[in-house]
C-alpha atoms as a PDB file:
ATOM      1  CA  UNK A   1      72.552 -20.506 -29.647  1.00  0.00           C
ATOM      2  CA  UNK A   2      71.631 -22.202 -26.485  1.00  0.00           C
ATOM      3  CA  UNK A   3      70.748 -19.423 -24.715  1.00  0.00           C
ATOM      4  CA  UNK A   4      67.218 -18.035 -24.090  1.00  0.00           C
ATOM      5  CA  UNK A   5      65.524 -14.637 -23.986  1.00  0.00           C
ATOM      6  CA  UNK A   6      62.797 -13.170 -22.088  1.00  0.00           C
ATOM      7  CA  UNK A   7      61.002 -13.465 -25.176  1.00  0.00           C
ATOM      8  CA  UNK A   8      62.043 -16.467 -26.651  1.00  0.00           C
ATOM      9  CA  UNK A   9      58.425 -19.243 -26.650  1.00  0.00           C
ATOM     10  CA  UNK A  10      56.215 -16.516 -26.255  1.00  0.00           C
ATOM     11  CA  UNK A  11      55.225 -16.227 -30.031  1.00  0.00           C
ATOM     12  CA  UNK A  12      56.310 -12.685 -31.404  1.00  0.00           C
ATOM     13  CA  UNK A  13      58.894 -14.037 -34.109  1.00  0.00           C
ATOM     14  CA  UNK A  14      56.380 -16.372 -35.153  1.00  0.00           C
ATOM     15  CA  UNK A  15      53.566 -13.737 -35.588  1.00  0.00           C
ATOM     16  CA  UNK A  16      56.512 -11.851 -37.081  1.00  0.00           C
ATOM     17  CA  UNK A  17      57.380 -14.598 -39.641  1.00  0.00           C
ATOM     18  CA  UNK A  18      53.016 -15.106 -40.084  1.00  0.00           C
ATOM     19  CA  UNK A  19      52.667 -11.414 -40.980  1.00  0.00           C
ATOM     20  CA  UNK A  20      55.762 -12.014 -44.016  1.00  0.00           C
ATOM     21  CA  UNK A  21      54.135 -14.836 -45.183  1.00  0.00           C
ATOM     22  CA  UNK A  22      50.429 -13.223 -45.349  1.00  0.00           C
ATOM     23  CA  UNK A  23      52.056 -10.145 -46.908  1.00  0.00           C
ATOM     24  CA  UNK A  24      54.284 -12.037 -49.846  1.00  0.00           C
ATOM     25  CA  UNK A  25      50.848 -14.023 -50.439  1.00  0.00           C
ATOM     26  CA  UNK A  26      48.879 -10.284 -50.896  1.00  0.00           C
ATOM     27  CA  UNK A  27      52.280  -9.485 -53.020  1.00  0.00           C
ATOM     28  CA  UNK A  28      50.974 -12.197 -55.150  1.00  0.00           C
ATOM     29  CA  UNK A  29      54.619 -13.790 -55.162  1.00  0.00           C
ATOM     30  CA  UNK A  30      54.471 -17.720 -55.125  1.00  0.00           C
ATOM     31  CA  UNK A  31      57.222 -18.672 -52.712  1.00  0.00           C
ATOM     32  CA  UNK A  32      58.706 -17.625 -49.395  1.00  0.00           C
ATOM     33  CA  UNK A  33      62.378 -19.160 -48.292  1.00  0.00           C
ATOM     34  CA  UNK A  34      64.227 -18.849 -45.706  1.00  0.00           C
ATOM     35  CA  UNK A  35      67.748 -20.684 -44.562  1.00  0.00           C
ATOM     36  CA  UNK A  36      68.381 -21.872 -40.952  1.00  0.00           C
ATOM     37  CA  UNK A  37      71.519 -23.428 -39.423  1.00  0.00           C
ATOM     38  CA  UNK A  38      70.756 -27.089 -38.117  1.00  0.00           C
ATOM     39  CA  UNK A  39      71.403 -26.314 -34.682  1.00  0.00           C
ATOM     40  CA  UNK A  40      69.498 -23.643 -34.459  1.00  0.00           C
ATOM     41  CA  UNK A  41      66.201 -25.119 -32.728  1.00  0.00           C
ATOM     42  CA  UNK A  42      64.364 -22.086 -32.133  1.00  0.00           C
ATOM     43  CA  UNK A  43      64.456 -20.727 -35.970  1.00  0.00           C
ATOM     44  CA  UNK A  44      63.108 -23.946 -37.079  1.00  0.00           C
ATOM     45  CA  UNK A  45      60.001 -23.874 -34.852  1.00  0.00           C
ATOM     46  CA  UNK A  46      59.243 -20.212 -35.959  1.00  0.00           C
ATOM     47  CA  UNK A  47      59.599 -21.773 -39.496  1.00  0.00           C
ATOM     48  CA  UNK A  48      57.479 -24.662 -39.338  1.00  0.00           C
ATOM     49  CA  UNK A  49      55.042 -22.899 -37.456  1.00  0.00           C
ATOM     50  CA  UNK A  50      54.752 -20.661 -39.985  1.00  0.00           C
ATOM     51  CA  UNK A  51      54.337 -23.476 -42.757  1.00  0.00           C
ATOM     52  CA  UNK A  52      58.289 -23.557 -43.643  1.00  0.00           C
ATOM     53  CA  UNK A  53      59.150 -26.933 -44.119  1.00  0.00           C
ATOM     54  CA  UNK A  54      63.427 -28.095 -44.870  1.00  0.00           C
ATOM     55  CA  UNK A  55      64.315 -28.946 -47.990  1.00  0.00           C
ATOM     56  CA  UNK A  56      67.543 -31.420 -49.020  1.00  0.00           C
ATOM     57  CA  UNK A  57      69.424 -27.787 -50.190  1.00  0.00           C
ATOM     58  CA  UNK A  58      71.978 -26.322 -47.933  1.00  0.00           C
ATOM     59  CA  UNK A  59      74.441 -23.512 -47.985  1.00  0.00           C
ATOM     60  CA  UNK A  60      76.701 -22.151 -46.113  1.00  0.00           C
ATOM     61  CA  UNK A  61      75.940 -25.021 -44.119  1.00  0.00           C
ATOM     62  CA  UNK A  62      72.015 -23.892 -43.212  1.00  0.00           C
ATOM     63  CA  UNK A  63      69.112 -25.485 -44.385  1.00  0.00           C
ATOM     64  CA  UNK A  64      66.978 -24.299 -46.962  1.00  0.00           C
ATOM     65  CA  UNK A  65      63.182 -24.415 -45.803  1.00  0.00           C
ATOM     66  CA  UNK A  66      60.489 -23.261 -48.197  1.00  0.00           C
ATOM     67  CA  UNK A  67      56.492 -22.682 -48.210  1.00  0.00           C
ATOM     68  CA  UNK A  68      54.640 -22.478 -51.805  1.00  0.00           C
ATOM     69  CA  UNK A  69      51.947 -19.895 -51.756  1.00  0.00           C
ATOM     70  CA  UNK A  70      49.073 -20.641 -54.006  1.00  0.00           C
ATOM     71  CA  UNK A  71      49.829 -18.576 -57.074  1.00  0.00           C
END
């Protein structure tokens, strides 16, 4: 996890993770969830740039982050 690709801070998993968001909104579905382990830094910001935001849920020892669409 603490290594770094040639891609990794250059945006395309976030536009990525944007584009799921904007479709499950079109898809008229209400919520979009995803789980990320705590030490993994670079998930995170790709989540909360995307409007993902933790939750006090975990399992399997990951995080559960969620964004509410407007319904």
């Amino acid at each position: 996890m603490g290594r770094r690709n040639a891609w990794q801070g250059r945006g395309p998993a976030t536009e990525a993770a944007r584009g799921l968001v904007d479709w499950r909104a079109r898809q008229h579905l209400t919520t979009v969830i995803a789980h990320i382990h705590p030490a993994h830094r670079a998930s995170q910001s790709v989540a909360a740039a995307t409007g993902l935001a933790p939750t006090d849920l975990c399992q399997d020892g990951e995080v559960r982050w969620e964004l509410s669409l407007p319904g």
